[in-house]
Amino acid sequence: MMKLAIIGGGPSAFYVAGRIFSLLKNAPIKIHMYERRWSPYGLVRYGVAPDHPEVKNCIHKFEETARDPRFRFFGNVFVGHPPKNEEDKRLLSRNVVLPVDSLLGHYTHLLVATGCPFPRFHLKLPRRSPWCLPALDIVHWYTYNQLSRHRPPPLENSPHISIIGAGNVALDVARILLTPPSQLEKYDVPEHVLEVLHRSKLRHVSIIARRGPLDAAFTAKELREMMNLPDSAMIPIPKNVLDEAAKSEMTRQQSRILQLLQKGSKNVPGSTQKTWSIDFFRNPVKLETIEKKELLGEAPDLPLNLKLAHTEVDPKTRQARETQEFTNLRTSLVVTSLGFQAEPHDYGRIANSYEGENYDKRLHYIRTDAGGRLLRPISTDHPILDKSGLESAPPELLKPVDRVYASGWASVGAKGVLASTMMNAYNVAETIVSDWLASQDKSVSPAADDTLPAGHKGNKVEDLEFPMKSQVNMDSLPEEVKESAHPVFSFDDWKKVDEEEVRRGEERGKERERVDWP
């Protein structure tokens, strides 16, 4: 039998479920999806910029998966340890908390598809303060993510915003904040967000990039949208920066980006109320608040001094290194957009060894093999593992955990677009199906191998009783889900909310108007 539990309800989770259903059209399998939000779709709902509605077309495919009678969705269920700090307790106060141990006894297979829901921070900047916040907080604000702080950025007091990072999310945030609210009203932008944008005093956005134009992580499509903003103009990139980049061999994408930067924005600087810039070869080293009024001079609304080190790129490693030159940038607000990461949950206990062993501290995501099988050390007393854990373990010291998998950003890190997420998910789904088919006539899955590498001396991890059960009740559910003081949302419940949001949106002449809590 196959009864698969999926932790996470984003695009990767739906792609895996859909692919398994298509490969096993008539098999009596079941897939249960657990999502900590009451709504499905993950980043498609809470990460895609509202002015990119075409990206959300994949939802139609996800709905087909959800309509399969072998599928069930359990929204508002947080799988993991109960929260400890007060902020997490507040954010999860209405969630059903389901420990991993309670989940395992009801399923034969497990997929971790929790993504990378946490921002990476800059070592020399505050994580969160009144003057510095991660871009993810702004994204969650304008997508009305119920598991976020919902605190709007102080746009009424911020004529100048500095965004640290040069990826697509950095450009998304810059574009949403610079776009006239009247042009956003038709999209999936909540009314309370539009109200703040209407009151915004923002006049300039500086995008700070550690390396040069050819190393920028944003795509040509995102850059082109910035160039075409109706009420903003780009401050031209210094000619020497572009000329130096033009001497290098380029991919097609890099060539397009360089051409766009050379051409500049549709609007000429000086012809618009708002401007933006990309400051290449700069890295923040210090953020100071200017306390004394006499030091603010003629810019009292720029109370921050952001010290930037000039950088250069090593031609061999493509790594940025600081020079001894510095620039001070006066600004009102700093937004860090440096990528995203997973965090070590209690999924390590699945392998019956020390907690968190499946999480790679260096890569910031769960380590898997090429097929998406969760990896764990074959021995727990190797000196490398004693010193630094999984992050330094050579491949020969790792083995797959039987019938436990990870997909999407949880297993490869926060990179790529929806198409790459889909391909990764299909690969993992095919691994799950092939392992299942291969084990039909065997007592041990082909993914399990307790053989120590040649020449290695150590204690084998004794877990012949694999973490996932071979036989389970196909209709059973964890007690925390069946008997909970908090609501558990089915996919039908979500569809009612979906219809209500669309109805509210139609009344306002827009795509939808989101609800906070059904």
C-alpha angles and dihedrals in degrees: 000000000000122000107166125196115201118198106208133035103219132113095285091053092050093045091053093047093047093048092050091051091051092049094046101036098162102024116121094237130138132212122196119190121203118198125178092215119067089236129064133228101064112204092011088067100026105030110034112095111252092236089061100070092150090069089064094062088100087075089081089062091047091053090055089055092048091053092060106109089226091064131084129180122208110192127188091034118128112201112206143048118335109264117265108191121070097243093054090045089055094047092048097037092114097040130104105240112216118185115219091238090060090052100050100066092062100052140059095204135030132200123191109207101155096132124208103300099166129079124238114235134216112249093223099044132069115267093223128352137138087273102036130045138156120262088237089069090057092046090051090048096055093041093046096233106190092210093060136081095257091211111147119227111257094256094154089066100033117084090160126042125184116205115199109212137041106229132115093272091055090053092044091056093044092049095048092048093047098042115098107255090231088067093050096050094089093055133075094283116134117240094240089056092051090051091057092046090052089056094045119129093192114142106161139025120198115200109203116207122189093207137028137284095276091054097049113126096212121098128241089248093058092045092049090055090053090051090054098050107139100223103028139073132201119238103234118258112245108269095231091058092053094042092053091049091050090063092066130086108259141198118231090260093050091048091053092049092050092049091052092050091048093049094047131201127329089244121062116236109261094033096083138055093233133049138182137193142191112223106199124198095027130124126184115241102167142011118202132183114224103225103174116080093214089061093053090069114177093343107068090154090062100068097158132081113203111195111210125195115214112237141198129202123240104234092216103044098024087224120142119239126188123245125206093261122100139188129199117219121195111215144156103222136012121213119190117212104173103138135271138273144194121237134223106270124177091274087110088076088068088077093054092238137093115331120264095016093134093059118090107218093197097048095035096225141080115285118235139164123252091278095051097257112150111249129216134172115278088216131028099206102061110127092233091055092044090054106042110356127224097343093078099033113125115232094253090063093056130080134183119259110236113260095346117118142170130206142180122014091342088069105030104026132248101313141111132031133275092281092058090046089054093050091049091049093049090052092052092046090053090050091052092050095045092049090049094049092045092052096052092097098029132079092215126049116242087237091068120085123159096185114126116223116263114276095015118125119197146101115293117231104248107216106133083143094074118215094246120066120240093211125035139157103271091212100043124113132190113272091237089063097043096044108036133144088213126065122262112210121219123203089257088056089052092050090056089053090045092054091048092051091050091048091052090048093052089055088057097040095248141110095266141321111232126226123220098214126001 
